[in-house]
Short mmCIF file of C-alpha atoms in Angstrom, two decimals:
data_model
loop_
_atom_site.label_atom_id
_atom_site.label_comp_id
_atom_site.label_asym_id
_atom_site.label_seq_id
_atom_site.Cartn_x
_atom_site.Cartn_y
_atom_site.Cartn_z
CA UNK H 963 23.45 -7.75 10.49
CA UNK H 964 26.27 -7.88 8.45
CA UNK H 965 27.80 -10.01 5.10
CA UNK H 966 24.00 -10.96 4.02
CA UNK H 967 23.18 -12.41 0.55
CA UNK H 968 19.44 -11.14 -0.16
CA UNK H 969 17.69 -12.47 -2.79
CA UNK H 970 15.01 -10.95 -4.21
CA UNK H 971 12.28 -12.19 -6.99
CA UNK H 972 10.60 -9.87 -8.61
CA UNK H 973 11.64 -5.97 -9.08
CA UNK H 974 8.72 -4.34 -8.97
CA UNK H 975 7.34 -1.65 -6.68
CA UNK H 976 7.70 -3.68 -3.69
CA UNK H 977 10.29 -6.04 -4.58
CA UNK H 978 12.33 -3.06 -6.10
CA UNK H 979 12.19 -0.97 -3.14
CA UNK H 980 12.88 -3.85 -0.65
CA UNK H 981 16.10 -4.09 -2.92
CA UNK H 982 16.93 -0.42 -2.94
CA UNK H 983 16.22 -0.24 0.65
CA UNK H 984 18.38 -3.37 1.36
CA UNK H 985 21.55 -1.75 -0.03
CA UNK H 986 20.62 1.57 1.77
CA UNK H 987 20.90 0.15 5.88
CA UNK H 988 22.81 -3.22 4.60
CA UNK H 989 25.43 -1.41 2.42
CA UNK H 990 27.82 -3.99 2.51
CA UNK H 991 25.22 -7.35 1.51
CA UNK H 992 25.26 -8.57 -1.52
CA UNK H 993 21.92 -8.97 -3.66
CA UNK H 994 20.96 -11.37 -5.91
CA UNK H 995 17.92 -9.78 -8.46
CA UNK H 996 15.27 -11.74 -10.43
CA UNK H 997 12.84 -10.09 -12.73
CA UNK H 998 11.47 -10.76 -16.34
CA UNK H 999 11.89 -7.30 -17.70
CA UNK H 1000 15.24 -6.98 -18.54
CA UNK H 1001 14.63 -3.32 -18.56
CA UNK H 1002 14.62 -3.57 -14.03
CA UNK H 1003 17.37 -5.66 -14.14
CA UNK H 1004 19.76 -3.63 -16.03
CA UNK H 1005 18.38 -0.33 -13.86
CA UNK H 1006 18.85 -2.69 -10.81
CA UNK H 1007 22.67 -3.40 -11.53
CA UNK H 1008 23.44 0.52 -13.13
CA UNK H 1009 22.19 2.03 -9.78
CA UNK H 1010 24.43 0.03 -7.73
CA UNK H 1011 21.62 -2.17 -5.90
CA UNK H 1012 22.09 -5.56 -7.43
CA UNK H 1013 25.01 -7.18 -7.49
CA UNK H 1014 23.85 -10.22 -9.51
CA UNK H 1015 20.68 -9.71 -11.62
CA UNK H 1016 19.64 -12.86 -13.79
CA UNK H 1017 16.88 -14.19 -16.01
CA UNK H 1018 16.09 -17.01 -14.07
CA UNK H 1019 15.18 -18.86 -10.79
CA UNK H 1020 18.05 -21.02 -9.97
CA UNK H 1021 21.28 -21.57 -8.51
CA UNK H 1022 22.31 -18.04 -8.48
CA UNK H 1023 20.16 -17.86 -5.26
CA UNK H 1024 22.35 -20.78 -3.78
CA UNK H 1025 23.93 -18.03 -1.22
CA UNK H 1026 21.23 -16.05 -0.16
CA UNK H 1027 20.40 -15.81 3.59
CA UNK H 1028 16.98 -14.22 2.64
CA UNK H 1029 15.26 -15.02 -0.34
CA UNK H 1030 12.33 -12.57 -0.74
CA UNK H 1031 9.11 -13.56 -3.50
CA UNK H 1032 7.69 -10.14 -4.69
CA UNK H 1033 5.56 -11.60 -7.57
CA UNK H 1034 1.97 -12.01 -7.66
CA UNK H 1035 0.71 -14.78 -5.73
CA UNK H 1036 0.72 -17.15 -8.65
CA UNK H 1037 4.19 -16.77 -9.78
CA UNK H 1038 5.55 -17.17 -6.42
CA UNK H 1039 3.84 -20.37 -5.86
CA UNK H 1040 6.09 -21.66 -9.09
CA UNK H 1041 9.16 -20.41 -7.78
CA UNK H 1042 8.86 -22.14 -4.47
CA UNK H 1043 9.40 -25.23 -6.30
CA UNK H 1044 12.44 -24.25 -8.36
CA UNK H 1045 13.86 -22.31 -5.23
CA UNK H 1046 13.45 -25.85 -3.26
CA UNK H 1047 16.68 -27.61 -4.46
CA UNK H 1048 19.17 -24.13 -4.63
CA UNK H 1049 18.60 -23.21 -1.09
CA UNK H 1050 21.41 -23.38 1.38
CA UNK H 1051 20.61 -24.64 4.82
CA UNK H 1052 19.57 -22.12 7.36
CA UNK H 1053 18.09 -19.50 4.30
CA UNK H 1054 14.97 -18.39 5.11
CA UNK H 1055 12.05 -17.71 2.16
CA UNK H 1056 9.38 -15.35 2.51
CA UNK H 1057 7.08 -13.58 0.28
CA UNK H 1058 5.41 -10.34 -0.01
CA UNK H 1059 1.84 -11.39 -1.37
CA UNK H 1060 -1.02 -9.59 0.07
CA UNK H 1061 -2.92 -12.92 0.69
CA UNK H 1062 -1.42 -15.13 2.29
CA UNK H 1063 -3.47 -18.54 2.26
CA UNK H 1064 -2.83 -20.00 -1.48
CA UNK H 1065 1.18 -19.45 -0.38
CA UNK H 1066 0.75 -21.09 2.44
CA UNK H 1067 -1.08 -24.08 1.19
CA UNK H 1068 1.55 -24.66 -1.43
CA UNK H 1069 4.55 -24.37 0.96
CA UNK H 1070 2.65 -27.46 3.04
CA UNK H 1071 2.41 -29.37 -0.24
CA UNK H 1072 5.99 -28.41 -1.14
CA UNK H 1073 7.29 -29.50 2.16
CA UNK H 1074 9.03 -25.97 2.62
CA UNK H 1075 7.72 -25.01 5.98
CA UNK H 1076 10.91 -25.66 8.02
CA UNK H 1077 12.49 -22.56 5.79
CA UNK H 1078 9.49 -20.50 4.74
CA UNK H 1079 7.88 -17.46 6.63
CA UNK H 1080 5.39 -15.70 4.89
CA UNK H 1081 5.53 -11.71 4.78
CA UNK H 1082 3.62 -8.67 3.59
CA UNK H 1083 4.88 -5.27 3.75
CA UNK H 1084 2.15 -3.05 3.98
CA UNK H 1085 3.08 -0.01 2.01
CA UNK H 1086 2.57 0.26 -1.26
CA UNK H 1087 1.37 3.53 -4.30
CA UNK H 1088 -0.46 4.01 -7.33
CA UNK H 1089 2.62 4.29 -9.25
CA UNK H 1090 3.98 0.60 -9.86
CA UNK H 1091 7.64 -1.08 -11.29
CA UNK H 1092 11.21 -0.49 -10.11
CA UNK H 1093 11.68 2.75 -11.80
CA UNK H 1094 9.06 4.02 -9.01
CA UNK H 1095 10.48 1.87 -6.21
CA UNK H 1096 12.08 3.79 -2.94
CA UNK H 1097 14.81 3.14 -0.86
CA UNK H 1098 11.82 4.51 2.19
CA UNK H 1099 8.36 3.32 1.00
CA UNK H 1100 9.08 0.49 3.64
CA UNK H 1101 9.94 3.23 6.50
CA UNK H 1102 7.40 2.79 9.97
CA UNK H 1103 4.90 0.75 7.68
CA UNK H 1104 3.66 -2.57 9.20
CA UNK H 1105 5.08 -5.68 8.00
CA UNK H 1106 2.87 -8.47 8.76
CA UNK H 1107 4.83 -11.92 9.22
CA UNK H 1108 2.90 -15.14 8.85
CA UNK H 1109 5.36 -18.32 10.51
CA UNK H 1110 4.24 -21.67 9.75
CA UNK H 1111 4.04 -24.61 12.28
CA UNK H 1112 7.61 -25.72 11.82
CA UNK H 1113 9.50 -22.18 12.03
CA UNK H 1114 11.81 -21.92 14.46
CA UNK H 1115 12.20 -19.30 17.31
CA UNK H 1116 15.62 -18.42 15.91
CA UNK H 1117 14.41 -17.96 12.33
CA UNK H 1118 11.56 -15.99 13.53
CA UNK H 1119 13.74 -13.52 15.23
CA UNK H 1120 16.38 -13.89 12.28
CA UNK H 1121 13.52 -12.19 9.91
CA UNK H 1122 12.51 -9.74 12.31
CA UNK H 1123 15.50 -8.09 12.99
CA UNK H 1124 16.26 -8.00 9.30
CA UNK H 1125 12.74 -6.36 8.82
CA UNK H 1126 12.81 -3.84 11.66
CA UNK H 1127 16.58 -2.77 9.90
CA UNK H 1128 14.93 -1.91 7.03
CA UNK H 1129 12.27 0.17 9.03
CA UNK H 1130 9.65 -1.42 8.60
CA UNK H 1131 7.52 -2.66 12.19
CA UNK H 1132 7.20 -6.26 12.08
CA UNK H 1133 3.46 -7.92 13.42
CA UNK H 1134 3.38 -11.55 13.62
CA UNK H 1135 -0.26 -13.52 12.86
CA UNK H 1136 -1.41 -16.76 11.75
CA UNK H 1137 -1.87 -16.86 7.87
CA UNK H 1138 -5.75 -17.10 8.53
CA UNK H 1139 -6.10 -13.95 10.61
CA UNK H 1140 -4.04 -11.85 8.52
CA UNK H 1141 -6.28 -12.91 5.54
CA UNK H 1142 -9.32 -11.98 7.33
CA UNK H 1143 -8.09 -8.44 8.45
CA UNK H 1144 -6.92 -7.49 5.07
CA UNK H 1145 -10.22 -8.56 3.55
CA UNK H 1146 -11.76 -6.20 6.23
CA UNK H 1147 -9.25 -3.15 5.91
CA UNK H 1148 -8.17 -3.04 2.01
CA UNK H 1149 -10.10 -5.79 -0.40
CA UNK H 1150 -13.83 -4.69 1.06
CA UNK H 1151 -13.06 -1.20 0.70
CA UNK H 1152 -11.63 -1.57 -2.90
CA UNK H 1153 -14.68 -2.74 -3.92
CA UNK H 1154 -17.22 -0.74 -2.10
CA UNK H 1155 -14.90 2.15 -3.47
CA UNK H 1156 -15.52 0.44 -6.75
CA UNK H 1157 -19.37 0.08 -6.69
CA UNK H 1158 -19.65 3.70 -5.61
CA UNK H 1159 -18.04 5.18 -8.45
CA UNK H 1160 -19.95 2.87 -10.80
CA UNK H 1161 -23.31 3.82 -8.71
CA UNK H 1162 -22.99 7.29 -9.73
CA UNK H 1163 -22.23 6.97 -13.22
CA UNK H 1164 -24.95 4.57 -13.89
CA UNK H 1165 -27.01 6.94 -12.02
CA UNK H 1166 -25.87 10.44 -13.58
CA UNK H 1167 -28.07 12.46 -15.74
CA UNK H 1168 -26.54 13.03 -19.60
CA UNK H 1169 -25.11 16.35 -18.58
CA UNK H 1170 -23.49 14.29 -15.68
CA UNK H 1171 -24.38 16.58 -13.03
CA UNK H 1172 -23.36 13.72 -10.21
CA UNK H 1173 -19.60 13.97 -11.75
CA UNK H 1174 -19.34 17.67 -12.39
CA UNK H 1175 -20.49 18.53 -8.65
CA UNK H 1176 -18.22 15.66 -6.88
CA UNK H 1177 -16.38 17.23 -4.32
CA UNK H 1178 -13.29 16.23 -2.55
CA UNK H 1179 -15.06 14.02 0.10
CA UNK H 1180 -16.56 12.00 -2.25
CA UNK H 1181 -13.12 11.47 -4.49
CA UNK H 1182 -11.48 10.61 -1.41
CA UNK H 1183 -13.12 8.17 -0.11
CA UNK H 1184 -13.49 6.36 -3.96
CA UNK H 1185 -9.85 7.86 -4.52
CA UNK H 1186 -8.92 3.49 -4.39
CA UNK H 1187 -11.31 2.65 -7.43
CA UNK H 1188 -8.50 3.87 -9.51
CA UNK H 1189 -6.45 1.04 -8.75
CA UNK H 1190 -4.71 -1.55 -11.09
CA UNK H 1191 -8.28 -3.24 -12.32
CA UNK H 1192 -5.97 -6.53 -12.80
CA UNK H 1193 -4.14 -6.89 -9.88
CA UNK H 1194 -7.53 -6.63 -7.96
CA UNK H 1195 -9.14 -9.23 -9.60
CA UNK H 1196 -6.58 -11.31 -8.47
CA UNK H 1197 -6.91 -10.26 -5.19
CA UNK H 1198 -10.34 -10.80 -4.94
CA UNK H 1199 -9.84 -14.08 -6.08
CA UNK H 1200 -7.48 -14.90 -3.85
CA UNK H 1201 -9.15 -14.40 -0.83
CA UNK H 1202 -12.74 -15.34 -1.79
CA UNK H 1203 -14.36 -16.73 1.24
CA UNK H 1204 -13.19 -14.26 3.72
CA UNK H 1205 -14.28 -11.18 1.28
CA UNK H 1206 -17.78 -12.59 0.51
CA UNK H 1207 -18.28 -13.60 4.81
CA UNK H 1208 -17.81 -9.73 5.10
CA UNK H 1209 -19.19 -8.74 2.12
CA UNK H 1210 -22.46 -10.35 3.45
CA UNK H 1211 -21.84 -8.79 6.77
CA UNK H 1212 -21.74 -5.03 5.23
CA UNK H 1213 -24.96 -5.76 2.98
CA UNK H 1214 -26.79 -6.69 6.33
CA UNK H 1215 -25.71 -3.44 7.53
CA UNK H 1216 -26.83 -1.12 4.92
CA UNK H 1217 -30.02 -3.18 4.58
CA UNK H 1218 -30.52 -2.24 8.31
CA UNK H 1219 -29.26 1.19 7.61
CA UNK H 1220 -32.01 1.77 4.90
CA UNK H 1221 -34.07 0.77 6.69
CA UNK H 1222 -33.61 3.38 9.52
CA UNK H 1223 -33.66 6.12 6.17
CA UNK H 1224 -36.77 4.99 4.92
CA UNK H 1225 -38.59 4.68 8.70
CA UNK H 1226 -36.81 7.93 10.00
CA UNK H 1227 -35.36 6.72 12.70
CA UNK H 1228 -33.00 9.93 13.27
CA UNK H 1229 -31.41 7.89 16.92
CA UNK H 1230 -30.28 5.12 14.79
CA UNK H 1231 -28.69 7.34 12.15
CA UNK H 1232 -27.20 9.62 14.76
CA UNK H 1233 -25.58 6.62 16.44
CA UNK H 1234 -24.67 5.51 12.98
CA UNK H 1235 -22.22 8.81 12.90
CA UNK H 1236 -21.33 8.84 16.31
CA UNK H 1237 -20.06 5.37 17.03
CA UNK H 1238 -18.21 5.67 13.63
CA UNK H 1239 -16.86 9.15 14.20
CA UNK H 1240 -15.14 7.53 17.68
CA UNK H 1241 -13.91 4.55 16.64
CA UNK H 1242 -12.13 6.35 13.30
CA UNK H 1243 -10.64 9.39 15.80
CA UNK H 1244 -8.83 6.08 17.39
CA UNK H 1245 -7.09 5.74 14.21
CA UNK H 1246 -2.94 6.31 14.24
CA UNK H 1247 -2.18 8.83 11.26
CA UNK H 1248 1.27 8.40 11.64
CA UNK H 1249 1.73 5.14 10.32
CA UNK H 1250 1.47 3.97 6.45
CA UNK H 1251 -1.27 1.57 6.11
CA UNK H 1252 -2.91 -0.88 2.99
CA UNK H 1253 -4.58 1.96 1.62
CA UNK H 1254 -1.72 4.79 -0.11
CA UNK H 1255 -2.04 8.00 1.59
CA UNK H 1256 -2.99 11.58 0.00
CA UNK H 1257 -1.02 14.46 1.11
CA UNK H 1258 -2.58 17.46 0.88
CA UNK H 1259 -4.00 21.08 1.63
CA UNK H 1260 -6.28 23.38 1.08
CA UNK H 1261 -5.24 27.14 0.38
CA UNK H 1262 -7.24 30.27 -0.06
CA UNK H 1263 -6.38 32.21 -3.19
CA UNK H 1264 -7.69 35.08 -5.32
CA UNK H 1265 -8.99 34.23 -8.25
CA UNK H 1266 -7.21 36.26 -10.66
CA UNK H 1267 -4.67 35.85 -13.74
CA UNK H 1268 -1.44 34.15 -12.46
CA UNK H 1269 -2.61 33.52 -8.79
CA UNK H 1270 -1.84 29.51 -9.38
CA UNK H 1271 1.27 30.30 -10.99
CA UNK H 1272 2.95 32.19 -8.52
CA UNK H 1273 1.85 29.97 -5.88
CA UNK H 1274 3.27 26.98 -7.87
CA UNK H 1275 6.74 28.77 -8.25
CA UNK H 1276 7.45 29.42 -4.88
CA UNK H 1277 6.92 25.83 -4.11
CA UNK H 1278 8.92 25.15 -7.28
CA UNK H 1279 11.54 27.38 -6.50
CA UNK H 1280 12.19 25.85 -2.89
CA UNK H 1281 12.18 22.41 -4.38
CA UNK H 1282 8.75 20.96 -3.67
CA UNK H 1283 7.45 18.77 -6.23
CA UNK H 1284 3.41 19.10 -6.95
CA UNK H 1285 1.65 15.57 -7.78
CA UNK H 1286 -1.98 17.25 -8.26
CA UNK H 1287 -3.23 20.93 -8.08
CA UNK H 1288 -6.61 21.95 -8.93
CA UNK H 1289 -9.64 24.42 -8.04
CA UNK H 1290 -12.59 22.73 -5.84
CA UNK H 1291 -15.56 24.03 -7.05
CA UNK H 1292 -17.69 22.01 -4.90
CA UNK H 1293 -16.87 23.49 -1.04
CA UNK H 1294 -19.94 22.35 1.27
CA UNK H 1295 -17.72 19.67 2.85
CA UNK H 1296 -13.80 21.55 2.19
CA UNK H 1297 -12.19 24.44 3.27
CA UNK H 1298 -9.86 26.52 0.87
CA UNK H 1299 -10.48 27.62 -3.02
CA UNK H 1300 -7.44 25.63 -3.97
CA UNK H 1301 -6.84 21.71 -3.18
CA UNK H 1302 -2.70 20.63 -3.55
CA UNK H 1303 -1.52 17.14 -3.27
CA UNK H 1304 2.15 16.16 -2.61
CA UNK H 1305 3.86 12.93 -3.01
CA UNK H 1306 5.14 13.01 0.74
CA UNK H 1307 4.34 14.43 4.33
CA UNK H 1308 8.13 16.24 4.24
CA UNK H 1309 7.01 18.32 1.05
CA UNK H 1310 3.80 19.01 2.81
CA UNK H 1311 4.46 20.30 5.91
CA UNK H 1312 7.34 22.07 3.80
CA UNK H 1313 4.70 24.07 1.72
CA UNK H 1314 2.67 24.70 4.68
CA UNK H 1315 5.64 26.32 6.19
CA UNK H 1316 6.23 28.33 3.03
CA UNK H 1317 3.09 29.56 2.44
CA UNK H 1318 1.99 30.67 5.39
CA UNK H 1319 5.37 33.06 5.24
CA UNK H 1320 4.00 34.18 1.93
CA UNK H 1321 0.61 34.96 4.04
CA UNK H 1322 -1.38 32.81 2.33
CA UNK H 1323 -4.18 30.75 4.02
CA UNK H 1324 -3.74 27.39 4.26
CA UNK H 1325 -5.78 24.54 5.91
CA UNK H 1326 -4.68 20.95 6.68
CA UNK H 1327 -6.66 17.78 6.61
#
C-alpha cells in the first residue's frame, strides 16, 4: 500500500503508536494528527510522524483513506458526526475502543455504516500518552475488526491488509461477540483483580501482615488492579450487561467452590486445579494479549554489600534497561532470591544470556 492519507484522532498510547507505526512500514503516507494536548501534537510533527497535526475535527481529514478514532468511547461517538460531512468517498473509519457496542449503535443512528468498520488493537501498557507510544506495541498482537451489515468485501480486505502491514493479526467478529469475549478475558479479571487486593487490605491485621508477606504469585495475578481507576470505570460501564451475565456466572462458581472447601470434598478441588491447569497450558505465550505482559526472572544472588549493584551494571553496561528490581522475601511459590522485570522479551532473554556467562543462576517464568 502506497500514497495513503491516515488520519488519526487521538494521540495517545494507542492512537500515538498506530501513528508512529504508520510512518515506520508506510514511510511515504501522509498523516493527518488530532489531539487536544497541544503538547502530542507538536511531539507528533517534531519527530517526523505527522505531517498535519490540528486542533480540530474537520476538513483537514478530507483526504484520508483511513481515518482511525483512538479516543475513549465517548469522544469518538462525537467525532463520528463531525467526521460525517469531510469524508471522501471510498475512506474507511474505524475506531480503536475496547467496547465496541455504544460505537456501533451510534454509527446505525448516524447512518455511517457503508464507511465504518470498527477496530480494537489489542495491545496496550501501564504507561499511557504519545510520549510512551511505540512504533512496535502493535507487532503480532490481535486486532479484532468488527464490520457492520453494509461493509463491503473490498473495504473489509482494504483494512486488513493495512492492519496486517502494520503487524498487527487481524480477527474479524460481530460487535456482540467481541464484547462478550473481552468482558470474559480483560473487564472480569480487572475487577476480580480489583476485589482481591481490596479483600486483603480490608482483611489485614494493623501490622499488615497480609501485605508484608505477599509474594510474587499473589502480585501477579492482582498486578491489573493498578490500572487507570478512570478509564475502567468507563469500561465497566460500557459493557454492563455482558460483565454482570458473567459476573453472575463466576459468583455461582465460587459459591459452588466454597462449598466443596467447607464440605471437603478434596475430588472436586483437585479437578478444580486440574481442568484449570490444562486448559491454561493451551494458552499461546507468544502473542500480546488484553492483559500487558511482565517480563521477568528470577536470579540467585549472595546477599552481601554490592551484590545488586554489580548485577545491575552489567546489565547496564550492555544496554539493558531495568523497569523493576527487588528482593522476594516471600519464596514458597518462586524460585530465585532476586525478582527483575524488563520492559521487553529482547532485553530479557538478553540478560538471561548475560548472566548466565557471568555464572549466575537464573530462572525463567
Amino acid at each position: 500500500m502506497s500514497n495513503l492519507s491516515v488520519g488519526i484522532v487521538g494521540l495517545g498510547l494507542i492512537g500515538g503508536s498506530i501513528a508512529k507505526n504508520c510512518r515506520r512500514v508506510y514511510p511515504d503516507s501522509r498523516i493527518i494528527v488530532y489531539n487536544r494536548s497541544e503538547n502530542a501534537r507538536h511531539m507528533a510533527l517534531a519527530d517526523g510522524v505527522a505531517n498535519i497535526a490540528t486542533d480540530a475535527v474537520d476538513e483537514s481529514f478530507a483526504e484520508c483513506d483511513f481515518i482511525f478514532l483512538c479516543t475513549p468511547v465517548e469522544y469518538n461517538i462525537s467525532y463520528l458526526r463531525q467526521l460525517k460531512t469531510v469524508m471522501k468517498p471510498g475512506a474507511i473509519l474505524t475506531d480503536a475502543g475496547s467496547v465496541k457496542s455504544d460505537i456501533h449503535r451510534a454509527v446505525i443512528a448516524e447512518n455511517m455504516e457503508a464507511c465504518f468498520i470498527g477496530g480494537h488493537p489489542m495491545a496496550g501498557s501501564e504507561k499511557t500518552g504519545y510520549e510512551n507510544a511505540s512504533a512496535h506495541l502493535l507487532e503480532n498482537a490481535y486486532f479484532a475488526l468488527t464490520p457492520t451489515a453494509k461493509t463491503t468485501e473490498e473495504d473489509m480486505k482494504r483494512l486488513e491488509q493495512f492492519v496486517s502491514g502494520l503487524g498487527a493479526i487481524p480477527v474479524i467478529l460481530s460487535y456482540e461477540e467481541h464484547d462478550y469475549a473481552v468482558a470474559a478475558i480483560s473487564h472480569v479479571p480487572h475487577l476480580i483483580a480489583a476485589a482481591l487486593v481490596n479483600l486483603v487490605e480490608d482483611s489485614d491485621s494493623p501490622n499488615e501482615t497480609m501485605k508484608s508477606l505477599a509474594a510474587g504469585g499473589f502480585k501477579d495475578i492482582t498486578r491489573i488492579a493498578s490500572s487507570s481507576p478512570v478509564m475502567w470505570e468507563q469500561i465497566c460501564m460500557e459493557n454492563q450487561s455482558n460483565i454482570a451475565s458473567l459476573l453472575d456466572d463466576y459468583i455461582a462458581s465460587m459459591q459452588e467452590i466454597r462449598e466443596h472447601v467447607s464440605g471437603g470434598n478434596a475430588s472436586a478441588i483437585y479437578h478444580l486445579f486440574d481442568k484449570s491447569r490444562t486448559y491454561r497450558g493451551t494458552f499461546s505465550e507468544r502473542k500480546p494479549g488484553l492483559l500487558p505482559k511482565t517480563y521477568k526472572i528470577y536470579c540467585d544472588i549472595i546477599d552481601e554489600a554490592g551484590a545488586i549493584s554489580t548485577l545491575a551494571t552489567i546489565l547496564a553496561s550492555n544496554g539493558i534497561s531495568i523497569k523493576n528490581i527487588g528482593i522476594v522475601h516471600n519464596r514458597e511459590f518462586e524460585e530465585g532470591v532476586l525478582r527483575i522485570e524488563f520492559y521487553d522479551e529482547e532485553s530479557t532473554g538478553k540478560s538471561v544470556e548475560l548472566l548466565k556467562k557471568y555464572k549466575y543462576t537464573v530462572h525463567v517464568r
